[in-house]
PDB file of N, CA and C in Angstrom:
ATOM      1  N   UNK A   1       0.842  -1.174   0.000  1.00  0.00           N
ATOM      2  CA  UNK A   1       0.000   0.000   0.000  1.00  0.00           C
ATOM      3  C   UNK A   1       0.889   1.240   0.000  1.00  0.00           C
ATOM      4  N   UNK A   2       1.021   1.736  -1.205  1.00  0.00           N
ATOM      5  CA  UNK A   2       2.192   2.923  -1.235  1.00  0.00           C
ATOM      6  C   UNK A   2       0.876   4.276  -1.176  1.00  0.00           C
ATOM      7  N   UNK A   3       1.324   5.044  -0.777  1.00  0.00           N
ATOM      8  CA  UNK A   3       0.800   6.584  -0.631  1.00  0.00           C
ATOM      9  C   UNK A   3       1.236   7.195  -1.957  1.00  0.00           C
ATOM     10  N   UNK A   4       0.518   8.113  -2.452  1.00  0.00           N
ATOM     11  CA  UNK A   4       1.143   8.898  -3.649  1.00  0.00           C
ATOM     12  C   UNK A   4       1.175  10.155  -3.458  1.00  0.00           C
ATOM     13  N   UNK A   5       1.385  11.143  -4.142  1.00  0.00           N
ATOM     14  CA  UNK A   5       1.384  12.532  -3.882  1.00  0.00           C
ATOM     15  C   UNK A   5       1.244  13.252  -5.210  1.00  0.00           C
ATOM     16  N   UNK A   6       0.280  13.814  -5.508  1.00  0.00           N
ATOM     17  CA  UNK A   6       0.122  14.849  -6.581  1.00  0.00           C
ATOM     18  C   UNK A   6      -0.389  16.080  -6.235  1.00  0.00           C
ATOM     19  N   UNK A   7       0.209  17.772  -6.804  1.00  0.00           N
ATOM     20  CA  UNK A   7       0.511  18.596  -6.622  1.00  0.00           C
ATOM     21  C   UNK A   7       0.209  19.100  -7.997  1.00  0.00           C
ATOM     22  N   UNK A   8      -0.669  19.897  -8.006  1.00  0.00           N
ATOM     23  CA  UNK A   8      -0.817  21.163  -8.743  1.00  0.00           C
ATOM     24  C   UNK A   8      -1.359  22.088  -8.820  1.00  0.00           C
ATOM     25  N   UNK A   9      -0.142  23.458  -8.996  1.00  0.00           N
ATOM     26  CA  UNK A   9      -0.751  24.912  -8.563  1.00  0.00           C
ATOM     27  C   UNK A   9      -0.968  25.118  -7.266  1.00  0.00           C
ATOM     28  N   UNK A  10      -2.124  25.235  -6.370  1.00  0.00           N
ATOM     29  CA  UNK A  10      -1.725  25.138  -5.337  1.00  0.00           C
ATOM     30  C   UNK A  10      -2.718  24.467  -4.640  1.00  0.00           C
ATOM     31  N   UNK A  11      -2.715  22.931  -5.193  1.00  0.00           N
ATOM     32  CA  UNK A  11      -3.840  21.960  -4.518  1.00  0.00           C
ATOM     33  C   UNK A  11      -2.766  20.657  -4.678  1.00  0.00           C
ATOM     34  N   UNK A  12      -3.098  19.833  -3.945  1.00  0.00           N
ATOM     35  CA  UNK A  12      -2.464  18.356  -3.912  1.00  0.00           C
ATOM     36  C   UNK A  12      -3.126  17.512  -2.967  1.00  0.00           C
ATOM     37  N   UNK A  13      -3.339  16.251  -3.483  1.00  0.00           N
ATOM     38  CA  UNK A  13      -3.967  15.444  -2.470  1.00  0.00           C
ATOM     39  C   UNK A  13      -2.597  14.225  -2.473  1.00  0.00           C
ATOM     40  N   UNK A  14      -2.846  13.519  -0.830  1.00  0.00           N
ATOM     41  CA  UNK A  14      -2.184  12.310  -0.775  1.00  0.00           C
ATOM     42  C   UNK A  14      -2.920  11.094  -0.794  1.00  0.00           C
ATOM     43  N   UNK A  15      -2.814  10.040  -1.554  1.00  0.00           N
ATOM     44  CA  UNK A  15      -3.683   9.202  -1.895  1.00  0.00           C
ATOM     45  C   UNK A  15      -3.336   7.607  -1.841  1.00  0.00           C
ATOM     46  N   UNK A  16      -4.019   6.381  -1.713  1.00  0.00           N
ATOM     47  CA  UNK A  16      -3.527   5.349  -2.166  1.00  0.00           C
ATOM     48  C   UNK A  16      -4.457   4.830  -3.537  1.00  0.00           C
ATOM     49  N   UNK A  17      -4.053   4.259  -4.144  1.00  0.00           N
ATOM     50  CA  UNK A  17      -5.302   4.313  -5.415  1.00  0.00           C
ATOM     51  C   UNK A  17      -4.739   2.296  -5.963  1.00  0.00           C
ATOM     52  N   UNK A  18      -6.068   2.367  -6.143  1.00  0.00           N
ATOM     53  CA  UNK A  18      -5.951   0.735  -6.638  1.00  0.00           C
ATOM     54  C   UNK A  18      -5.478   0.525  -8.138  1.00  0.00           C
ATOM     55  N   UNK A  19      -5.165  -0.736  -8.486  1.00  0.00           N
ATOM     56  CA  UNK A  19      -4.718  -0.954  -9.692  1.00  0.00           C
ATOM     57  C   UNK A  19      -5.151  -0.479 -11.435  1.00  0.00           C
ATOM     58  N   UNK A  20      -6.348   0.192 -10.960  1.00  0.00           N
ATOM     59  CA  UNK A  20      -6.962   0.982 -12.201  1.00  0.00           C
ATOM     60  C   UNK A  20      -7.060   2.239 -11.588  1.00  0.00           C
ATOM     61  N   UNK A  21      -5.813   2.970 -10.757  1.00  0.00           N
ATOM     62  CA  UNK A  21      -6.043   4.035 -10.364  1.00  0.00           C
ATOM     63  C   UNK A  21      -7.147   5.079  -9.730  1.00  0.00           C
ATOM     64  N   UNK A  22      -7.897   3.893  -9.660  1.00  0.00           N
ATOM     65  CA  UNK A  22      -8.998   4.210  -8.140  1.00  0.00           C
ATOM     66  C   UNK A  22      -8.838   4.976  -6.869  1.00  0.00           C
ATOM     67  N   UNK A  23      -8.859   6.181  -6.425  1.00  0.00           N
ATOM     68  CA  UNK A  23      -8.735   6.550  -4.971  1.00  0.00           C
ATOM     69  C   UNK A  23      -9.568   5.659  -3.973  1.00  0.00           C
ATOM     70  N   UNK A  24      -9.058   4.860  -3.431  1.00  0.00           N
ATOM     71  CA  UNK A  24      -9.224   4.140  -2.209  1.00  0.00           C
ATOM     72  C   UNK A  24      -9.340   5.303  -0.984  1.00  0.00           C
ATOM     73  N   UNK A  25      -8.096   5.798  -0.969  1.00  0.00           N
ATOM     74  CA  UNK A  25      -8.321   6.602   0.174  1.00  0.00           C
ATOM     75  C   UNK A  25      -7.582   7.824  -0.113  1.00  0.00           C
ATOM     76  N   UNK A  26      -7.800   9.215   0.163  1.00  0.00           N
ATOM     77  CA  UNK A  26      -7.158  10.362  -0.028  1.00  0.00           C
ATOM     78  C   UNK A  26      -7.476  11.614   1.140  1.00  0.00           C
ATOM     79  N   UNK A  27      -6.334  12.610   0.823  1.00  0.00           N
ATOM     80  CA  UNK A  27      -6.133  13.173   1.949  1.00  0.00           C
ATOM     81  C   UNK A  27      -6.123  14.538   1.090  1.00  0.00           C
ATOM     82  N   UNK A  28      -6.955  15.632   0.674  1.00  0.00           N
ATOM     83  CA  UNK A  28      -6.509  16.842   0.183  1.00  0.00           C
ATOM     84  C   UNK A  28      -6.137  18.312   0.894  1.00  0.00           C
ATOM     85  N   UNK A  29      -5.443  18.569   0.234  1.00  0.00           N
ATOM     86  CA  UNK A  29      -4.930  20.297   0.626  1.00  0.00           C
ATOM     87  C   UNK A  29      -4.912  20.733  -0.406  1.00  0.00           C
ATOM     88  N   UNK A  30      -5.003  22.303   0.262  1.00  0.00           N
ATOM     89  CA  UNK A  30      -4.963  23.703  -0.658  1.00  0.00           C
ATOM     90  C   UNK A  30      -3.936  24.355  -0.329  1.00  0.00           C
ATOM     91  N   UNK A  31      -2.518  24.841  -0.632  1.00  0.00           N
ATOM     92  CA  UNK A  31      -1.727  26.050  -0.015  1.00  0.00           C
ATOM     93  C   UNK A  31      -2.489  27.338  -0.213  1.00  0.00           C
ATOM     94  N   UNK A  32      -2.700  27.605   1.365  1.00  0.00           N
ATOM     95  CA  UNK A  32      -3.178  29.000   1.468  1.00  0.00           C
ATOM     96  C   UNK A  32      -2.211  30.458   1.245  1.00  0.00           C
ATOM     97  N   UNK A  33      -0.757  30.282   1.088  1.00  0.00           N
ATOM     98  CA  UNK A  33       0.207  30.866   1.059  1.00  0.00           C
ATOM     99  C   UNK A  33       1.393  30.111   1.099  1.00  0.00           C
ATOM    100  N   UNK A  34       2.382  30.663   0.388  1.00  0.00           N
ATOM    101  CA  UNK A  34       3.818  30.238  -0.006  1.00  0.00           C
ATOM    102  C   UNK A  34       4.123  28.905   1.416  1.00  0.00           C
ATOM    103  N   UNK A  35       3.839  28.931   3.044  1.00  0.00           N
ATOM    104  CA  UNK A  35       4.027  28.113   4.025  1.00  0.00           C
ATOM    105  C   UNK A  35       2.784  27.784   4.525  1.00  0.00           C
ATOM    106  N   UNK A  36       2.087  28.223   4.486  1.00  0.00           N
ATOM    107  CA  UNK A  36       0.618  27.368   4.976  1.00  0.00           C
ATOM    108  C   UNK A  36      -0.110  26.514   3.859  1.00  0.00           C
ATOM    109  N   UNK A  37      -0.177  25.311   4.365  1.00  0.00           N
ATOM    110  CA  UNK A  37      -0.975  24.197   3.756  1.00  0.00           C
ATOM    111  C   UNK A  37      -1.984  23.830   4.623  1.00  0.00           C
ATOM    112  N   UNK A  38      -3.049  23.627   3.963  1.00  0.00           N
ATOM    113  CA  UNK A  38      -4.649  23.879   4.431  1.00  0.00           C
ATOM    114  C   UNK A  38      -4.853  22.294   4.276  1.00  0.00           C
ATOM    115  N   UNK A  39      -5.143  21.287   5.126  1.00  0.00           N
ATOM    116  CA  UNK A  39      -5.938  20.009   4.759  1.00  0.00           C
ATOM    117  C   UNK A  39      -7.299  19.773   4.795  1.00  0.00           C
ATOM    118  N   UNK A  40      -8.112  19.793   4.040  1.00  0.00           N
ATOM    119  CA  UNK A  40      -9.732  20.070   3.725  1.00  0.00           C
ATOM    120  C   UNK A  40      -9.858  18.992   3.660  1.00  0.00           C
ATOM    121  N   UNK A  41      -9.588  17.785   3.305  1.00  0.00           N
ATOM    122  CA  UNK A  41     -10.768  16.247   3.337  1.00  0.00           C
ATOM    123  C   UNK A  41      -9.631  14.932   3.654  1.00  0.00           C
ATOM    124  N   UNK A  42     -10.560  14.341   4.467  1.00  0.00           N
ATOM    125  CA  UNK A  42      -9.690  12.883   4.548  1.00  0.00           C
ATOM    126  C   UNK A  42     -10.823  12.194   4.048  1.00  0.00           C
ATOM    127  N   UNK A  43     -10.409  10.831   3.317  1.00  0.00           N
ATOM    128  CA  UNK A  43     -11.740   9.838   3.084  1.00  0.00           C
ATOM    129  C   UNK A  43     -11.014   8.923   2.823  1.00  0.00           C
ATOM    130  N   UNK A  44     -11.614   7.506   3.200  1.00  0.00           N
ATOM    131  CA  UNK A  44     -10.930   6.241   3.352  1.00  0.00           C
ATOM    132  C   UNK A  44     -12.027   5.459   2.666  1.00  0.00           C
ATOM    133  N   UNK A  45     -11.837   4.397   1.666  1.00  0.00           N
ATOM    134  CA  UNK A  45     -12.942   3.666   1.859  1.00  0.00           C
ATOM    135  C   UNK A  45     -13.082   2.357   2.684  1.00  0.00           C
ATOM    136  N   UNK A  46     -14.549   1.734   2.396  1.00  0.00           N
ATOM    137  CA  UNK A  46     -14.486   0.902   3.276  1.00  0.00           C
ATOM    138  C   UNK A  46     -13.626  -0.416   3.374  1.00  0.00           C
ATOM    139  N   UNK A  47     -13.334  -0.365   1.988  1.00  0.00           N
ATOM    140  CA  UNK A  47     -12.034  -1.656   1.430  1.00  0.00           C
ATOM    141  C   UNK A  47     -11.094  -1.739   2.370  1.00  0.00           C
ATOM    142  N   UNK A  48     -10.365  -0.431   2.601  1.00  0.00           N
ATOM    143  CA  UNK A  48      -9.362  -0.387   3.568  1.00  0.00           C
ATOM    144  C   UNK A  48      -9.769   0.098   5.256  1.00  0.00           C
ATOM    145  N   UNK A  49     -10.745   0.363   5.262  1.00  0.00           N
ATOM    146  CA  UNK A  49     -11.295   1.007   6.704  1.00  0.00           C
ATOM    147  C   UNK A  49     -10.604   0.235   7.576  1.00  0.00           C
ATOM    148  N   UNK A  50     -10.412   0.543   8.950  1.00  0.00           N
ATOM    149  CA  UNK A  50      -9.843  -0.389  10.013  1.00  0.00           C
ATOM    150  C   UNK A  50      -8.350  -0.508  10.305  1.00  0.00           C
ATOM    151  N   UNK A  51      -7.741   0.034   8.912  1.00  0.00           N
ATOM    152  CA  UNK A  51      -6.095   0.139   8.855  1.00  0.00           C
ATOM    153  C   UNK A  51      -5.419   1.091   9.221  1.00  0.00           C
ATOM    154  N   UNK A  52      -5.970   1.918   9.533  1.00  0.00           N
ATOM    155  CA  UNK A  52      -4.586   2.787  10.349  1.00  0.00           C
ATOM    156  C   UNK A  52      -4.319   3.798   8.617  1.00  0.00           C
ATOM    157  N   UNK A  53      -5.079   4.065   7.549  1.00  0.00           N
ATOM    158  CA  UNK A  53      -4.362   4.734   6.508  1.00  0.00           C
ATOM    159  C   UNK A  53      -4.986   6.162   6.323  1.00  0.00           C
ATOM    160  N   UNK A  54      -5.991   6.351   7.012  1.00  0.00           N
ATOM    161  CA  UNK A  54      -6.493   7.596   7.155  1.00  0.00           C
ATOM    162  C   UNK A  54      -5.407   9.064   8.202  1.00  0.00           C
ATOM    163  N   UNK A  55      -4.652   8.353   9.043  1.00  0.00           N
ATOM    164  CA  UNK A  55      -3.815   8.489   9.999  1.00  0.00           C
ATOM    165  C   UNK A  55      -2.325   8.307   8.981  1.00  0.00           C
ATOM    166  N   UNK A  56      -1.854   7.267   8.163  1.00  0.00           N
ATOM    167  CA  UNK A  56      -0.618   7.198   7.668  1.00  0.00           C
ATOM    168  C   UNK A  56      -1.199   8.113   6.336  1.00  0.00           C
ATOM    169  N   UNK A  57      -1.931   8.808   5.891  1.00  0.00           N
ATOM    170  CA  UNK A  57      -1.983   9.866   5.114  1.00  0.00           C
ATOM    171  C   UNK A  57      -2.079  11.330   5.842  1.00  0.00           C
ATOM    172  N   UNK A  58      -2.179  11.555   7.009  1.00  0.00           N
ATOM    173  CA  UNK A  58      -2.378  12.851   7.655  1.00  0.00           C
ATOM    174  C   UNK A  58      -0.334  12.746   8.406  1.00  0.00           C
ATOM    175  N   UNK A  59       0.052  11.385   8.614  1.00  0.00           N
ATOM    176  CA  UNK A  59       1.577  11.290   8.646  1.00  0.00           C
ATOM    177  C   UNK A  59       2.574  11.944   7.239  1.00  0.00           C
ATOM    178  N   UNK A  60       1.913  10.935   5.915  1.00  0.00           N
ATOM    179  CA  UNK A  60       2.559  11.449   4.635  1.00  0.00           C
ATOM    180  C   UNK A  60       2.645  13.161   4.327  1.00  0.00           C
ATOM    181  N   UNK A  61       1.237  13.811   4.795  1.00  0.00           N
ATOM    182  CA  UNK A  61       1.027  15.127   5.094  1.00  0.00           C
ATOM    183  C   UNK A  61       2.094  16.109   5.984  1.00  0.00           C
ATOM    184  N   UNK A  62       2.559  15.607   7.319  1.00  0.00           N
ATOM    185  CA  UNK A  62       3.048  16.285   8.339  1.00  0.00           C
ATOM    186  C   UNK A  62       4.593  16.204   7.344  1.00  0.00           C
ATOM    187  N   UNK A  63       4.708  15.216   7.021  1.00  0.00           N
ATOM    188  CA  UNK A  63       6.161  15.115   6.848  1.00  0.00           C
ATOM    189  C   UNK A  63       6.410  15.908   5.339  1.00  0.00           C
ATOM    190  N   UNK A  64       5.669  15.452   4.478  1.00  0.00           N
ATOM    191  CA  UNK A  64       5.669  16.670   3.496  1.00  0.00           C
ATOM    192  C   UNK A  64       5.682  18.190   3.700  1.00  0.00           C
ATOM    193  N   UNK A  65       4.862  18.716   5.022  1.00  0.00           N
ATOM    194  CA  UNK A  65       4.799  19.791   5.402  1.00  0.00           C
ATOM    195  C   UNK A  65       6.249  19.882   6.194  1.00  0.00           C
ATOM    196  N   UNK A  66       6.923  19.171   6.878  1.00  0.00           N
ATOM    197  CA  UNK A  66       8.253  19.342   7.434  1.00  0.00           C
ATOM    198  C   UNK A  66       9.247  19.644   6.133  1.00  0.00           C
ATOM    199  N   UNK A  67       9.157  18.886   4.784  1.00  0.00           N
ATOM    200  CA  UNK A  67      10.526  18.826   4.280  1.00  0.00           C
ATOM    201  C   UNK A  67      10.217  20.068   3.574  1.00  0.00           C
ATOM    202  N   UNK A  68       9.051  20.649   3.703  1.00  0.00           N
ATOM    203  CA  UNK A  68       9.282  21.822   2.836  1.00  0.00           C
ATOM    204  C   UNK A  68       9.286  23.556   3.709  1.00  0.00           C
ATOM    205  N   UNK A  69       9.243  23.122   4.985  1.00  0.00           N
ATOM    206  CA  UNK A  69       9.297  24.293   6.155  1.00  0.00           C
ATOM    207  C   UNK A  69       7.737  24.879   5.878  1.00  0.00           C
ATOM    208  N   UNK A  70       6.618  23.831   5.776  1.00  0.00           N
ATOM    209  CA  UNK A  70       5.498  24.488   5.693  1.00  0.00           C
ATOM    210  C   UNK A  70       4.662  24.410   7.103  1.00  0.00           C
ATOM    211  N   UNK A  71       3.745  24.972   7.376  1.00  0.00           N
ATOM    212  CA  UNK A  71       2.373  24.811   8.580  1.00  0.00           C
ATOM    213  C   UNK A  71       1.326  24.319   8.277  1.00  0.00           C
ATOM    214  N   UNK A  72       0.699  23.754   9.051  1.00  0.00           N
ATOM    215  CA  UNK A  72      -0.642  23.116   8.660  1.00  0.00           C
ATOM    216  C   UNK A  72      -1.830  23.637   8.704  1.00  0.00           C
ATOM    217  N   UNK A  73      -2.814  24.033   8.985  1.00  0.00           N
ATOM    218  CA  UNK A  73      -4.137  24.285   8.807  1.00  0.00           C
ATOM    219  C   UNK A  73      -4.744  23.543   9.030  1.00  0.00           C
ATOM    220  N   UNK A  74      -5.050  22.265   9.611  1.00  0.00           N
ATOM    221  CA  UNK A  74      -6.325  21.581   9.583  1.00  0.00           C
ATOM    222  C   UNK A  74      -7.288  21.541   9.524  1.00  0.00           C
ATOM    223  N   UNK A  75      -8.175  22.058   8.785  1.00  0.00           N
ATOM    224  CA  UNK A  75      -8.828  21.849   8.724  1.00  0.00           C
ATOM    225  C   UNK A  75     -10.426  20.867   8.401  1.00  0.00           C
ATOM    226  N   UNK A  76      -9.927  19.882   7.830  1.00  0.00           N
ATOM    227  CA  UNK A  76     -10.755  18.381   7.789  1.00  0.00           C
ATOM    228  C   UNK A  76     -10.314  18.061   9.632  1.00  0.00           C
ATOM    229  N   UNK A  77     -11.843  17.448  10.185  1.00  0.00           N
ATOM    230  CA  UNK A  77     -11.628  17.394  11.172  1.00  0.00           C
ATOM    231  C   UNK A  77     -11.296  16.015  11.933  1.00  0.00           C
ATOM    232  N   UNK A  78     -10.976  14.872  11.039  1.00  0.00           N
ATOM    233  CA  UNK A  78     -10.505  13.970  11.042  1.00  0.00           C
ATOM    234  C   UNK A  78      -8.817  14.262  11.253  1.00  0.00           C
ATOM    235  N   UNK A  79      -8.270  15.042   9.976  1.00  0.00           N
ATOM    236  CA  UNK A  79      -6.605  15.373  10.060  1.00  0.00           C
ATOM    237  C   UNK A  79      -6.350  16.471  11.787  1.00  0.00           C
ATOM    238  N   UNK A  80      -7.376  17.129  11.817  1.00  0.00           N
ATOM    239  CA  UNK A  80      -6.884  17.737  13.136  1.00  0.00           C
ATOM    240  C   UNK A  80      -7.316  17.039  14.474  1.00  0.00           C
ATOM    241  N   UNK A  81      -7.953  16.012  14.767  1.00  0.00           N
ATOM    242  CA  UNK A  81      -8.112  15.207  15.558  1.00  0.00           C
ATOM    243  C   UNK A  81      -6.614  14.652  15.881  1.00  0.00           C
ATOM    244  N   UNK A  82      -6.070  14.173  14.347  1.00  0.00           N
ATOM    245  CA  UNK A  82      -5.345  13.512  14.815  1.00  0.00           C
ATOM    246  C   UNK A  82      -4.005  14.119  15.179  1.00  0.00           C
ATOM    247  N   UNK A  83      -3.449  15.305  14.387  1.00  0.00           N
ATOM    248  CA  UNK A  83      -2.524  16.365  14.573  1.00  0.00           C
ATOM    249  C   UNK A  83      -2.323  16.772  16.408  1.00  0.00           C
ATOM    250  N   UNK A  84      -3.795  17.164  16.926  1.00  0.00           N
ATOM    251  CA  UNK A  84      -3.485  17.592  18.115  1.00  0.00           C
ATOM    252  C   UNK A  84      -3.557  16.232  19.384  1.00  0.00           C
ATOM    253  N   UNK A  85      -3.502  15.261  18.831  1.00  0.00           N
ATOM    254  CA  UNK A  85      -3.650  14.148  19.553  1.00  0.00           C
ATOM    255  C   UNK A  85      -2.012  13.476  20.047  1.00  0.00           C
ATOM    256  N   UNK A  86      -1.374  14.008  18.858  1.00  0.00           N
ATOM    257  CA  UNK A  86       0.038  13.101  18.226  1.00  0.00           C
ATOM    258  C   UNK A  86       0.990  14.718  18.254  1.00  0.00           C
ATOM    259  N   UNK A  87       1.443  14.371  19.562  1.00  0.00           N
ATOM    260  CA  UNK A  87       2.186  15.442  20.085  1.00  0.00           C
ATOM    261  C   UNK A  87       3.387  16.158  19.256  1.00  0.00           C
ATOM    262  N   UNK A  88       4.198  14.533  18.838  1.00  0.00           N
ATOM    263  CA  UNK A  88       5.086  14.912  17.941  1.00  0.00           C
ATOM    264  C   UNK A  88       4.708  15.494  16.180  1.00  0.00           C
ATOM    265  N   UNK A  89       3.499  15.883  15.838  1.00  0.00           N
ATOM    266  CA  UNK A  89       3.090  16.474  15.261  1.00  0.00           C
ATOM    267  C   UNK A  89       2.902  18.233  15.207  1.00  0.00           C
ATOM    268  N   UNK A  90       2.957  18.276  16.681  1.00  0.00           N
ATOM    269  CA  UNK A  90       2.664  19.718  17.163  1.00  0.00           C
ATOM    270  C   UNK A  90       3.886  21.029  16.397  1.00  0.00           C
ATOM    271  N   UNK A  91       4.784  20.566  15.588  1.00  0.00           N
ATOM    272  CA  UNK A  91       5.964  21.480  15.567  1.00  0.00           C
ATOM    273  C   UNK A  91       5.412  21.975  13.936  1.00  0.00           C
ATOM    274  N   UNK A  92       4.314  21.398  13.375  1.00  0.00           N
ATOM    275  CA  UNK A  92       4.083  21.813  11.620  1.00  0.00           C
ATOM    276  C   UNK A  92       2.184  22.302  12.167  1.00  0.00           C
ATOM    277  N   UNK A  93       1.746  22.425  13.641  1.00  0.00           N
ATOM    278  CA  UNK A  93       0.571  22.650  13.730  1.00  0.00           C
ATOM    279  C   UNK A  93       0.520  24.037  13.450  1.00  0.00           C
ATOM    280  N   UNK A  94      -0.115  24.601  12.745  1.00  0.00           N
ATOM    281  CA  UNK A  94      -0.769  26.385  12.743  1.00  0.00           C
ATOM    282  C   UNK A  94      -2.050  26.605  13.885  1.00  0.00           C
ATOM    283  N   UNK A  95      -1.518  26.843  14.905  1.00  0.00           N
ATOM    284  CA  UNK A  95      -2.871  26.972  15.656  1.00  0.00           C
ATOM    285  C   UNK A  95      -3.994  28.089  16.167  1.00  0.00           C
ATOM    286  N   UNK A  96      -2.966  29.025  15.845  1.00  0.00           N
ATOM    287  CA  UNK A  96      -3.394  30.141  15.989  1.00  0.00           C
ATOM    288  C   UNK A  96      -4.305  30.859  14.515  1.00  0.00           C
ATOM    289  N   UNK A  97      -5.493  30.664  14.088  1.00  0.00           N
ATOM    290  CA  UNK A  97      -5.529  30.473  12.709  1.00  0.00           C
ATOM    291  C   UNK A  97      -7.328  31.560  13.142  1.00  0.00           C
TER     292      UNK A  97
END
């Protein structure tokens, strides 16, 4: 189950997608500015429900937002559940928003 990442302009979702390129499960953002990245939707389906990938896509997220010195936004309230839950997340949180 690899994660993917597509980016354009200033939207990108993180995704896993099945063998006919199906989104199974995806994670989208908007950059609201050059360092803030906005996460607006998590959705999993039920194929994979139960796995822990709704959570290892809001991970693929944090760390994308680390390698590029960006902040988060959470806004999908699934990704910020889990952001302020997962302490070591707290250093890419925008909270003051």
């Amino acid at each position: 189950m690899e994660i993917q990442h597509q980016k354009q302009n200033n939207q990108g979702v993180f995704f896993i997608a099945n063998e006919d390129g199906e989104h199974l499960a995806s994670m989208t953002y908007i950059m609201d500015s050059p360092t803030i990245m906005r996460i607006e939707h998590t959705s999993v389906s039920e194929q994979l429900a139960g796995q822990g990938v709704g959570k290892k896509l809001v991970e693929a997220g944090v760390n994308f937002a680390r390698e590029h010195q960006y902040k988060i936004i959470p806004a999908c309230s699934y990704a910020n559940a889990v952001i302020e839950k997962t302490e070591i997340y707290h250093d890419v949180w925008q909270r003051d928003v």
